[in-house]
Structure formats: structure tokens, C-alpha cells
Amino acid sequence: MIRIALLGTGNVGRAVIARLEALDDPGLSLVHIGNTRVTVGPSLHESAPHVVLDATASDAVAARHAEWLARGWHVVTANKLGRGASLARAEAIEQACTASGARYGDSATVGAGLPLLRSLRALRAGGDAIHGVAGVLSGSLAWLLARFDGSVPFSTLVHEAGVAGYTEPDPRIDLSGEDVRRKLLILARAAGVALEAHDVQVESLVPTEGDALALLDAPMRARLDAARGQRLHFVARWQAGVARVGLETLASNDPLAAGSGTDNRVAIHSARYAQQPLVIQGPGAGAEVTAAAMLDDVFALRDQPAFSAARPSKNVAIGIGRAIA
Ligand SMILES: NC(=O)c1ccc[n+]([C@@H]2O[C@H](COP(=O)([O-])OP(=O)(O)OC[C@H]3O[C@@H](n4cnc5c(N)ncnc54)[C@H](OP(=O)(O)O)[C@@H]3O)[C@@H](O)[C@H]2O)c1
């Protein structure tokens, strides 16, 4: 029996609740749900969860991951601000895991559960040396740039992407590249590189002169013209000691130029994959795949001895969870 506390009842949190209901697994008990307005069930500490699921984007919540791990609570997160913020926080998470034996499930933070982090860690565990990681890690920017051929202004496409639900309600969050910086930090740190957030150069697409997205149109058009018929891609790259996030022109046969829609694509260069990178591609966004990835991380905890000994506890929250979501 695994007692679960869920923080966040937005897109991802609701998908987690829906998936728990559909699974109807007697080995999983949702004992606490919270958002910024209400909580259901006993308080987090009274509920003594085995695992805290972080489906928020909250820095304050991520700042507590190490503390929870140190108590022996497992943490499963879609929130990138644990391992994708300061190096000190990422290291505190590692140290807490080592000290308490608790596990940190972060499959959902990059590529929404695509086997990116797990492949990097498996390669390193097998003695491989990672030389570089490069990827298209923003589904919304991939969608936008796949359509950007100069026939319509870039700001028109940003508007269309918003209507289709591919960008955040404020598209500047996607265009700033900050989310991609966090994902690159998580990937690079999983590859064994102790990068600080400021070690990553970020090319923001947000207009510097004012708020109007139409200010993007002329510079984006100029970038496209300079690409001479090749497509622009928003790439995160740690390679040859340099970490950078921004626009790149890629040849059509580049592994990162394949894929469609909002697909994520990542190329791993290593001693083992020296001639050709290992390429992983697939849907890297969406509440359902993200929730599934989080629950996969929960299921991976089942081999922990504590769970066979724990007594079943009342599943207080699922029905009410829908009401507060
Ligand atoms: N959506 C995706 O496709 C996707 C994919 C991969 C990863 N992620 C990540 O998953 C996380 C959640 O994304 P989302 O799309 O579900 O976001 P969202 O719809 O904005 O939901 C965020 C939830 O977090 C809650 N929250 C914020 N601060 C909190 C706090 N201090 N304590 C408890 N709850 C708090 C909010 O509460 P209120 O309801 O009260 O505002 C809200 O319920 C983010 O970190 C995001 O980057 C999302």
C-alpha cells in the first residue's frame, strides 16, 4: 500500500487523479490533495505519505523536496524547479536521497516521461561517458517553428498556437526559453555535469522593446531569411563544454530536425554512441502523458520494503479531488 499526497490540481494534477481513478489500484491510496486554495484529507504531515507528488510549478514547493526526501518520503515531480533550478538545490536533493534512501522520481520533468533521463542514467551506470546532449525540448516552440516558413507573420502563428492550447496562456513563458533552460539543466546534471543555471546561455524570443508580440515578426523574418531555405529550430545544447538554448538552423537530415507537431527530440552523444548519437523522439508534452510518467515513477517504488509492511489506509481524497480540481 503506497500512501500518496498530491500537490497541484491543475492540468497535470487532474490527470493524475483521473488516472488513479481509472486504475482503481488497491495498492495506491490518495491520502492528501492540496492546491493554493484548499486541502483535502489530513495535513501533509499528519497524512505521513510514502510519496509526495508535485504537480505544481511552485518554487516554494520545489524548495521542500530535499526536506521531504530527508524525512524518508519519496518525491515524484513534474515540477522542474527541483533538479532544474540552482545547483545547490539539485545537490541537496541528491544528498537527501543518499542519506535517507528515499527516491526522487523526475521522469515527468523533461520530455513528459520519454525515456530521456533514464537512458542517460543507465548509460552512465554502465560506464559510458556522455559527451553531449542536444534536444528540441519545447513542444510549443517545435510546433511554431515547424510552421514558420515566412508565409504568415510569426506572431500570427503564436496566436494560433495559443488557441490550439500548445502554449501557456501567456506565450512569453514559452518564448523566453526559461523552461527549456531548466530542462537542459536537468538533462546535463543527469549526464554528470554540475552546471549552474547561469552557465546556460539563453536566447529569449520575447521582444525586448515592448510587450506586443508583433515586435517579433521582423527579427524572426530576418532569422528565417538568413537560414537560406533551412528551418529554424529552438534547440537546447550542452556540447563541448558550452550550454546554450536558442534558435539554430539545422539541415533537414539532422536528427533533431525530424519529428512533427509538438514532438520532443533528444540526441545523446557518448563514448558508446560516438559515430551516431542515440536519438529519442516522441510526444513530450501533455497532461495525460505527464501524469502517466509520474505514476510510472510511483510504481517503480513498489519494490521498496516499506510498502509490503504498510497497512492499507483509507483513500479519502479521490472523489473529493475531482470537486476541488
Ligand atoms: N501541462 C503539461 O503538459 C506539462 C508537461 C510536463 C510537465 N509539466 C509541469 O507540471 C507542473 C504542473 O503543470 P500544470 O499544467 O498542471 O499547471 P497548472 O494547471 O498551472 O496547475 C498548477 C497547480 O499547482 C497548484 N499550486 C501552485 N502553487 C502551489 C502550492 N504552493 N501548493 C500547492 N499547490 C500549488 C495550483 O493551485 P491552484 O489551483 O490553487 O492555482 C494548481 O492547482 C508544472 O511544473 C509544469 O511545468 C506540465
PDB file of C-alpha atoms and ligand atoms in Angstrom, residues 7-13 34-37 54-58 60-61 78-80 108-109 112 168 179 284-287 290, ligand 1:
ATOM      1  CA  LEU A   7       0.131  18.829  -4.578  1.00  0.00           C
ATOM      2  CA  GLY A   8      -1.392  20.684  -7.538  1.00  0.00           C
ATOM      3  CA  THR A   9      -4.767  20.095  -9.144  1.00  0.00           C
ATOM      4  CA  GLY A  10      -4.228  21.869 -12.458  1.00  0.00           C
ATOM      5  CA  ASN A  11      -3.887  20.129 -15.835  1.00  0.00           C
ATOM      6  CA  VAL A  12      -1.411  17.537 -14.605  1.00  0.00           C
ATOM      7  CA  GLY A  13      -2.857  17.068 -11.099  1.00  0.00           C
ATOM      8  CA  GLY A  34      -3.724  20.277  -1.975  1.00  0.00           C
ATOM      9  CA  ASN A  35      -3.600  23.345  -4.158  1.00  0.00           C
ATOM     10  CA  THR A  36      -3.174  27.017  -3.233  1.00  0.00           C
ATOM     11  CA  ARG A  37      -6.830  27.278  -2.086  1.00  0.00           C
ATOM     12  CA  ASP A  54       4.459  17.577  -7.006  1.00  0.00           C
ATOM     13  CA  ALA A  55       2.193  18.633  -9.885  1.00  0.00           C
ATOM     14  CA  THR A  56       2.758  22.343  -9.291  1.00  0.00           C
ATOM     15  CA  ALA A  57       5.127  24.814 -10.912  1.00  0.00           C
ATOM     16  CA  SER A  58       5.826  26.302  -7.488  1.00  0.00           C
ATOM     17  CA  ALA A  60       8.152  27.124  -2.748  1.00  0.00           C
ATOM     18  CA  VAL A  61       7.048  23.504  -3.202  1.00  0.00           C
ATOM     19  CA  ALA A  78       6.561  17.178 -12.797  1.00  0.00           C
ATOM     20  CA  ASN A  79       7.871  20.430 -11.352  1.00  0.00           C
ATOM     21  CA  LYS A  80      11.233  21.275 -12.932  1.00  0.00           C
ATOM     22  CA  ALA A 108       7.918  13.788 -15.979  1.00  0.00           C
ATOM     23  CA  THR A 109      10.164  16.866 -15.805  1.00  0.00           C
ATOM     24  CA  ALA A 112       6.928  14.143 -20.171  1.00  0.00           C
ATOM     25  CA  GLU A 168       0.955  28.684 -21.925  1.00  0.00           C
ATOM     26  CA  ASP A 179      11.510  26.376 -19.308  1.00  0.00           C
ATOM     27  CA  GLY A 284       6.994  15.351 -24.847  1.00  0.00           C
ATOM     28  CA  ALA A 285       4.092  17.385 -23.509  1.00  0.00           C
ATOM     29  CA  GLY A 286       0.517  16.965 -22.420  1.00  0.00           C
ATOM     30  CA  ALA A 287      -1.148  16.389 -19.090  1.00  0.00           C
ATOM     31  CA  THR A 290       2.917  13.626 -17.849  1.00  0.00           C
TER      32      THR A 290
HETATM   33  N1  LIG B   1       0.884  20.551 -18.740  1.00  0.00           N
HETATM   34  C1  LIG B   1       1.845  19.783 -19.274  1.00  0.00           C
HETATM   35  O1  LIG B   1       1.722  19.271 -20.386  1.00  0.00           O
HETATM   36  C2  LIG B   1       3.130  19.538 -18.510  1.00  0.00           C
HETATM   37  C3  LIG B   1       4.088  18.646 -19.025  1.00  0.00           C
HETATM   38  C4  LIG B   1       5.240  18.352 -18.287  1.00  0.00           C
HETATM   39  C5  LIG B   1       5.444  18.995 -17.074  1.00  0.00           C
HETATM   40  N2  LIG B   1       4.523  19.895 -16.627  1.00  0.00           N
HETATM   41  C6  LIG B   1       4.758  20.550 -15.348  1.00  0.00           C
HETATM   42  O2  LIG B   1       3.784  20.073 -14.425  1.00  0.00           O
HETATM   43  C7  LIG B   1       3.523  21.095 -13.482  1.00  0.00           C
HETATM   44  C8  LIG B   1       2.027  21.362 -13.442  1.00  0.00           C
HETATM   45  O3  LIG B   1       1.606  21.808 -14.726  1.00  0.00           O
HETATM   46  P1  LIG B   1       0.072  22.175 -14.986  1.00  0.00           P
HETATM   47  O4  LIG B   1      -0.039  22.391 -16.445  1.00  0.00           O
HETATM   48  O5  LIG B   1      -0.790  21.171 -14.315  1.00  0.00           O
HETATM   49  O6  LIG B   1      -0.016  23.577 -14.196  1.00  0.00           O
HETATM   50  P2  LIG B   1      -1.348  24.332 -13.709  1.00  0.00           P
HETATM   51  O7  LIG B   1      -2.517  23.891 -14.496  1.00  0.00           O
HETATM   52  O8  LIG B   1      -0.992  25.778 -13.662  1.00  0.00           O
HETATM   53  O9  LIG B   1      -1.567  23.794 -12.210  1.00  0.00           O
HETATM   54  C9  LIG B   1      -0.692  24.113 -11.159  1.00  0.00           C
HETATM   55  C10 LIG B   1      -1.320  23.648  -9.860  1.00  0.00           C
HETATM   56  O10 LIG B   1      -0.377  23.860  -8.823  1.00  0.00           O
HETATM   57  C11 LIG B   1      -1.065  24.411  -7.693  1.00  0.00           C
HETATM   58  N3  LIG B   1      -0.120  25.094  -6.827  1.00  0.00           N
HETATM   59  C12 LIG B   1       0.648  26.184  -7.082  1.00  0.00           C
HETATM   60  N4  LIG B   1       1.379  26.509  -6.008  1.00  0.00           N
HETATM   61  C13 LIG B   1       1.086  25.600  -5.054  1.00  0.00           C
HETATM   62  C14 LIG B   1       1.494  25.421  -3.715  1.00  0.00           C
HETATM   63  N5  LIG B   1       2.390  26.229  -3.159  1.00  0.00           N
HETATM   64  N6  LIG B   1       0.976  24.376  -3.005  1.00  0.00           N
HETATM   65  C15 LIG B   1       0.054  23.544  -3.564  1.00  0.00           C
HETATM   66  N7  LIG B   1      -0.389  23.680  -4.850  1.00  0.00           N
HETATM   67  C16 LIG B   1       0.117  24.704  -5.570  1.00  0.00           C
HETATM   68  C17 LIG B   1      -2.088  25.328  -8.313  1.00  0.00           C
HETATM   69  O11 LIG B   1      -3.082  25.651  -7.362  1.00  0.00           O
HETATM   70  P3  LIG B   1      -4.415  26.490  -7.741  1.00  0.00           P
HETATM   71  O12 LIG B   1      -5.297  25.526  -8.486  1.00  0.00           O
HETATM   72  O13 LIG B   1      -4.974  26.859  -6.423  1.00  0.00           O
HETATM   73  O14 LIG B   1      -3.937  27.640  -8.561  1.00  0.00           O
HETATM   74  C18 LIG B   1      -2.591  24.443  -9.462  1.00  0.00           C
HETATM   75  O15 LIG B   1      -3.584  23.557  -8.989  1.00  0.00           O
HETATM   76  C19 LIG B   1       4.365  22.312 -13.901  1.00  0.00           C
HETATM   77  O16 LIG B   1       5.558  22.320 -13.172  1.00  0.00           O
HETATM   78  C20 LIG B   1       4.621  22.051 -15.371  1.00  0.00           C
HETATM   79  O17 LIG B   1       5.796  22.668 -15.843  1.00  0.00           O
HETATM   80  C21 LIG B   1       3.360  20.153 -17.294  1.00  0.00           C
END
